[in-house]
mmCIF file of C-alpha atoms in Angstrom:
data_model
loop_
_atom_site.group_PDB
_atom_site.id
_atom_site.type_symbol
_atom_site.label_atom_id
_atom_site.label_comp_id
_atom_site.label_asym_id
_atom_site.label_seq_id
_atom_site.Cartn_x
_atom_site.Cartn_y
_atom_site.Cartn_z
ATOM 1 C CA GLU S 1 145.161 151.343 117.619
ATOM 2 C CA ALA S 2 142.847 152.586 120.345
ATOM 3 C CA GLY S 3 139.202 152.483 119.470
ATOM 4 C CA VAL S 4 136.425 155.045 119.790
ATOM 5 C CA ALA S 5 135.833 155.750 123.463
ATOM 6 C CA GLN S 6 132.443 156.658 124.892
ATOM 7 C CA SER S 7 131.240 157.490 128.363
ATOM 8 C CA PRO S 8 129.283 156.758 130.370
ATOM 9 C CA ARG S 9 128.342 153.215 129.366
ATOM 10 C CA TYR S 10 124.980 153.402 131.141
ATOM 11 C CA LYS S 11 122.775 156.206 132.325
ATOM 12 C CA ILE S 12 119.368 156.282 133.983
ATOM 13 C CA ILE S 13 117.572 159.572 134.345
ATOM 14 C CA GLU S 14 114.080 160.815 134.959
ATOM 15 C CA LYS S 15 112.090 162.476 132.209
ATOM 16 C CA ARG S 16 112.671 166.210 131.899
ATOM 17 C CA GLN S 17 116.188 165.885 133.264
ATOM 18 C CA SER S 18 119.230 166.623 131.109
ATOM 19 C CA VAL S 19 122.065 164.263 130.150
ATOM 20 C CA ALA S 20 125.307 164.473 128.246
ATOM 21 C CA PHE S 21 127.358 161.848 126.473
ATOM 22 C CA TRP S 22 131.014 162.079 125.561
ATOM 23 C CA CYS S 23 132.930 160.613 122.645
ATOM 24 C CA ASN S 24 136.632 160.493 121.893
ATOM 25 C CA PRO S 25 137.237 159.377 118.305
ATOM 26 C CA ILE S 26 140.218 157.533 116.942
ATOM 27 C CA SER S 27 143.185 159.852 116.669
ATOM 28 C CA GLY S 28 143.370 161.532 113.276
ATOM 29 C CA HIS S 29 139.809 160.740 112.244
ATOM 30 C CA ALA S 30 138.245 163.842 110.770
ATOM 31 C CA THR S 31 134.676 162.568 110.606
ATOM 32 C CA LEU S 32 132.578 161.879 113.685
ATOM 33 C CA TYR S 33 129.031 160.532 113.824
ATOM 34 C CA TRP S 34 126.385 160.222 116.512
ATOM 35 C CA TYR S 35 123.725 157.537 116.073
ATOM 36 C CA GLN S 36 120.637 156.698 118.074
ATOM 37 C CA GLN S 37 119.632 153.042 118.252
ATOM 38 C CA ILE S 38 116.221 152.345 119.740
ATOM 39 C CA LEU S 39 115.602 148.756 120.841
ATOM 40 C CA GLY S 40 114.660 146.576 117.885
ATOM 41 C CA GLN S 41 115.746 149.151 115.307
ATOM 42 C CA GLY S 42 118.878 149.881 113.375
ATOM 43 C CA PRO S 43 121.109 152.846 114.176
ATOM 44 C CA LYS S 44 119.778 156.231 113.026
ATOM 45 C CA LEU S 45 122.212 159.011 112.177
ATOM 46 C CA LEU S 46 121.636 162.062 114.382
ATOM 47 C CA ILE S 47 124.554 164.265 113.393
ATOM 48 C CA GLN S 48 127.761 164.089 111.378
ATOM 49 C CA PHE S 49 130.790 166.311 111.903
ATOM 50 C CA GLN S 50 133.670 166.935 109.536
ATOM 51 C CA ASN S 51 136.408 168.252 111.819
ATOM 52 C CA ASN S 52 134.492 170.742 113.955
ATOM 53 C CA GLY S 53 131.860 171.607 111.374
ATOM 54 C CA VAL S 54 128.414 170.026 111.039
ATOM 55 C CA VAL S 55 127.888 168.153 107.761
ATOM 56 C CA ASP S 56 124.447 166.724 108.434
ATOM 57 C CA ASP S 57 122.059 167.186 111.373
ATOM 58 C CA SER S 58 118.810 166.705 109.490
ATOM 59 C CA GLN S 59 117.600 163.989 111.864
ATOM 60 C CA LEU S 60 118.656 165.652 115.091
ATOM 61 C CA PRO S 61 115.657 166.845 117.185
ATOM 62 C CA LYS S 62 117.088 170.292 117.672
ATOM 63 C CA ASP S 63 114.487 171.384 120.192
ATOM 64 C CA ARG S 64 116.049 169.061 122.779
ATOM 65 C CA PHE S 65 119.234 167.614 121.336
ATOM 66 C CA SER S 66 122.500 169.458 120.785
ATOM 67 C CA ALA S 67 126.000 168.347 119.889
ATOM 68 C CA GLU S 68 129.341 169.957 119.559
ATOM 69 C CA ARG S 69 132.831 168.973 118.568
ATOM 70 C CA LEU S 70 135.244 171.471 119.965
ATOM 71 C CA LYS S 71 138.653 171.656 118.297
ATOM 72 C CA GLY S 72 137.608 168.905 115.901
ATOM 73 C CA VAL S 73 138.411 166.057 118.328
ATOM 74 C CA ASP S 74 136.148 165.090 121.229
ATOM 75 C CA SER S 75 132.405 165.496 120.972
ATOM 76 C CA THR S 76 129.491 165.758 123.385
ATOM 77 C CA LEU S 77 125.840 165.038 122.726
ATOM 78 C CA LYS S 78 123.288 166.571 125.070
ATOM 79 C CA ILE S 79 119.625 165.996 125.630
ATOM 80 C CA GLN S 80 117.636 168.601 127.505
ATOM 81 C CA PRO S 81 114.953 167.872 128.592
ATOM 82 C CA ALA S 82 114.814 164.117 128.102
ATOM 83 C CA LYS S 83 111.647 162.274 127.139
ATOM 84 C CA LEU S 84 110.729 158.649 127.633
ATOM 85 C CA GLU S 85 111.137 157.999 123.887
ATOM 86 C CA ASP S 86 114.805 159.043 124.101
ATOM 87 C CA SER S 87 115.594 155.717 125.764
ATOM 88 C CA ALA S 88 118.092 154.145 123.403
ATOM 89 C CA VAL S 89 121.728 153.310 122.845
ATOM 90 C CA TYR S 90 123.717 156.300 121.608
ATOM 91 C CA LEU S 91 126.573 155.282 119.361
ATOM 92 C CA CYS S 92 129.534 157.359 118.354
ATOM 93 C CA ALA S 93 131.600 156.487 115.314
ATOM 94 C CA SER S 94 134.532 157.997 113.488
ATOM 95 C CA SER S 95 136.294 157.646 110.156
ATOM 96 C CA LEU S 96 139.311 159.157 108.457
ATOM 97 C CA ASP S 97 137.012 160.910 106.012
ATOM 98 C CA PRO S 98 133.400 160.429 104.974
ATOM 99 C CA LYS S 99 134.014 158.788 101.637
ATOM 100 C CA TYR S 100 135.135 155.239 101.114
ATOM 101 C CA THR S 101 136.777 154.730 104.469
ATOM 102 C CA GLU S 102 135.486 152.518 107.213
ATOM 103 C CA ALA S 103 133.631 153.982 110.183
ATOM 104 C CA PHE S 104 134.626 152.618 113.562
ATOM 105 C CA PHE S 105 132.036 152.464 116.322
ATOM 106 C CA GLY S 106 132.285 152.940 120.053
ATOM 107 C CA GLN S 107 130.638 150.644 122.591
ATOM 108 C CA GLY S 108 127.733 153.020 123.000
ATOM 109 C CA THR S 109 125.905 154.608 125.916
ATOM 110 C CA ARG S 110 122.682 152.978 126.986
ATOM 111 C CA LEU S 111 120.238 155.642 128.160
ATOM 112 C CA THR S 112 117.105 154.786 130.097
ATOM 113 C CA VAL S 113 114.617 157.539 130.744
ATOM 114 C CA VAL S 114 112.071 156.748 133.488
ATOM 115 C CA ALA F 1 113.470 158.644 100.542
ATOM 116 C CA GLN F 2 115.915 155.835 101.117
ATOM 117 C CA ARG F 3 114.876 152.732 102.999
ATOM 118 C CA VAL F 4 116.472 149.422 103.916
ATOM 119 C CA THR F 5 114.348 146.371 104.690
ATOM 120 C CA GLN F 6 115.526 143.227 106.427
ATOM 121 C CA PRO F 7 112.468 140.986 106.538
ATOM 122 C CA GLU F 8 113.751 138.480 109.076
ATOM 123 C CA LYS F 9 114.293 139.406 112.719
ATOM 124 C CA LEU F 10 115.767 135.997 113.464
ATOM 125 C CA LEU F 11 117.361 133.379 111.263
ATOM 126 C CA SER F 12 118.322 130.040 112.756
ATOM 127 C CA VAL F 13 120.457 127.582 110.811
ATOM 128 C CA PHE F 14 122.458 124.496 111.680
ATOM 129 C CA LYS F 15 126.213 124.516 111.614
ATOM 130 C CA GLY F 16 127.410 123.684 108.128
ATOM 131 C CA ALA F 17 124.203 124.795 106.442
ATOM 132 C CA PRO F 18 124.099 127.649 103.968
ATOM 133 C CA VAL F 19 123.156 131.114 105.162
ATOM 134 C CA GLU F 20 121.318 133.861 103.339
ATOM 135 C CA LEU F 21 120.438 137.088 105.122
ATOM 136 C CA LYS F 22 118.065 139.141 103.046
ATOM 137 C CA CYS F 23 118.307 142.849 102.414
ATOM 138 C CA ASN F 24 116.151 144.956 100.085
ATOM 139 C CA TYR F 25 116.513 148.639 99.565
ATOM 140 C CA SER F 26 114.628 151.550 98.158
ATOM 141 C CA TYR F 27 116.550 154.389 96.566
ATOM 142 C CA SER F 28 116.212 156.115 93.246
ATOM 143 C CA GLY F 29 119.875 156.763 92.600
ATOM 144 C CA SER F 30 122.990 154.605 92.729
ATOM 145 C CA PRO F 31 123.543 153.645 96.345
ATOM 146 C CA GLU F 32 126.445 152.131 98.124
ATOM 147 C CA LEU F 33 125.500 149.121 100.254
ATOM 148 C CA PHE F 34 127.135 147.709 103.351
ATOM 149 C CA TRP F 35 126.767 144.849 105.796
ATOM 150 C CA TYR F 36 127.620 145.509 109.437
ATOM 151 C CA VAL F 37 127.918 142.865 112.142
ATOM 152 C CA GLN F 38 127.663 143.049 115.917
ATOM 153 C CA TYR F 39 128.890 140.030 117.860
ATOM 154 C CA SER F 40 127.715 139.541 121.426
ATOM 155 C CA ARG F 41 129.105 142.277 123.698
ATOM 156 C CA GLN F 42 131.188 143.730 120.910
ATOM 157 C CA ARG F 43 131.028 146.888 118.852
ATOM 158 C CA LEU F 44 129.223 147.314 115.596
ATOM 159 C CA GLN F 45 131.746 146.764 112.823
ATOM 160 C CA LEU F 46 131.835 146.784 109.076
ATOM 161 C CA LEU F 47 131.691 143.311 107.535
ATOM 162 C CA LEU F 48 131.773 144.184 103.854
ATOM 163 C CA ARG F 49 130.750 146.755 101.244
ATOM 164 C CA HIS F 50 129.576 146.083 97.747
ATOM 165 C CA ILE F 51 132.181 148.194 95.973
ATOM 166 C CA SER F 52 134.958 146.043 97.452
ATOM 167 C CA ARG F 53 133.570 142.838 95.906
ATOM 168 C CA GLU F 54 135.451 140.829 98.482
ATOM 169 C CA SER F 55 134.679 137.878 100.693
ATOM 170 C CA ILE F 56 135.047 138.454 104.414
ATOM 171 C CA LYS F 57 134.955 135.507 106.833
ATOM 172 C CA GLY F 58 133.423 133.482 104.005
ATOM 173 C CA PHE F 59 130.582 135.942 103.492
ATOM 174 C CA THR F 60 129.763 137.486 100.139
ATOM 175 C CA ALA F 61 127.072 139.899 98.988
ATOM 176 C CA ASP F 62 126.101 140.880 95.482
ATOM 177 C CA LEU F 63 124.263 144.050 94.643
ATOM 178 C CA ASN F 64 121.288 143.256 92.397
ATOM 179 C CA LYS F 65 120.012 146.575 91.074
ATOM 180 C CA GLY F 66 117.136 144.938 89.205
ATOM 181 C CA GLU F 67 115.765 143.375 92.372
ATOM 182 C CA THR F 68 117.139 146.173 94.615
ATOM 183 C CA SER F 69 118.644 143.590 96.860
ATOM 184 C CA PHE F 70 121.950 143.033 98.629
ATOM 185 C CA HIS F 71 121.627 139.626 100.271
ATOM 186 C CA LEU F 72 124.458 138.309 102.444
ATOM 187 C CA LYS F 73 125.463 134.714 101.833
ATOM 188 C CA LYS F 74 127.772 132.108 103.242
ATOM 189 C CA PRO F 75 127.915 128.514 101.994
ATOM 190 C CA PHE F 76 128.636 126.853 105.354
ATOM 191 C CA ALA F 77 127.613 128.494 108.621
ATOM 192 C CA GLN F 78 129.910 128.355 111.635
ATOM 193 C CA GLU F 79 129.001 128.839 115.273
ATOM 194 C CA GLU F 80 131.109 131.993 115.480
ATOM 195 C CA ASP F 81 128.891 133.560 112.804
ATOM 196 C CA SER F 82 126.121 133.951 115.385
ATOM 197 C CA ALA F 83 125.578 137.697 115.645
ATOM 198 C CA MET F 84 123.340 140.594 114.729
ATOM 199 C CA TYR F 85 123.665 141.649 111.088
ATOM 200 C CA TYR F 86 122.636 145.043 109.719
ATOM 201 C CA CYS F 87 122.312 146.027 106.100
ATOM 202 C CA ALA F 88 122.993 149.699 105.382
ATOM 203 C CA LEU F 89 122.791 152.102 102.473
ATOM 204 C CA SER F 90 124.542 155.333 101.609
ATOM 205 C CA PRO F 91 123.198 157.461 98.763
ATOM 206 C CA SER F 92 126.339 159.262 97.810
ATOM 207 C CA GLY F 93 129.056 156.843 98.625
ATOM 208 C CA GLY F 94 131.092 156.634 101.769
ATOM 209 C CA TYR F 95 129.372 157.057 105.069
ATOM 210 C CA GLN F 96 127.202 160.064 104.478
ATOM 211 C CA LYS F 97 123.544 159.790 105.517
ATOM 212 C CA VAL F 98 123.814 156.058 106.066
ATOM 213 C CA THR F 99 120.460 154.341 106.587
ATOM 214 C CA PHE F 100 120.460 151.068 108.493
ATOM 215 C CA GLY F 101 117.967 148.235 108.353
ATOM 216 C CA THR F 102 116.393 146.850 111.515
ATOM 217 C CA GLY F 103 118.819 143.951 111.636
ATOM 218 C CA THR F 104 118.630 140.141 111.539
ATOM 219 C CA LYS F 105 119.866 137.991 114.361
ATOM 220 C CA LEU F 106 121.675 134.955 113.002
ATOM 221 C CA GLN F 107 121.719 131.959 115.312
ATOM 222 C CA VAL F 108 123.910 129.045 114.264
ATOM 223 C CA ILE F 109 122.870 125.841 116.010
ATOM 224 C CA PRO F 110 125.714 123.442 116.801
#
């Protein structure tokens, strides 16, 4: 089956600019996750969707980060304005449902803020 | 608060030697524990989870609630095991609010 697709793979922006990442989950997967992975750290959950509703966004910096999942399929994650500390790999993952099923990860988008 | 600790950033072993990747966790309830692996230039993927009690690619991991540990073990390392390994914890089962450790890079020396 096709995997989780993310774009772009790489992005370099200046601080205070805005950026958006796109994720297309595996077909039929109801649950979608966005993770932030800073160099040398493990992935940190930013937001979790169940279909098009938000299940958990407790670690999402809502003053600058936003995410949506229109129609319960594709999702976009936006940062506006970006800060230097936002430099990281942003991972999207999906699973059939949140309990006891495997989450499949995309290749990630590497963001560099200069 | 839940926390996952992987004390080793890098673990180097010779091919054929035993491997043990350490993972300790902090959580007051009954967590579900996972090991994820990321091979070079590949996606992060699930290796195994404690509720499955299975061996994947020769790896096993036992949840020790007394020591709050979930160490990953393999009796004989192979070169293709070289990768980044992450231990992860979920408080309520499944993949909700998963907390990852910082990861251990396993390097198998031929």
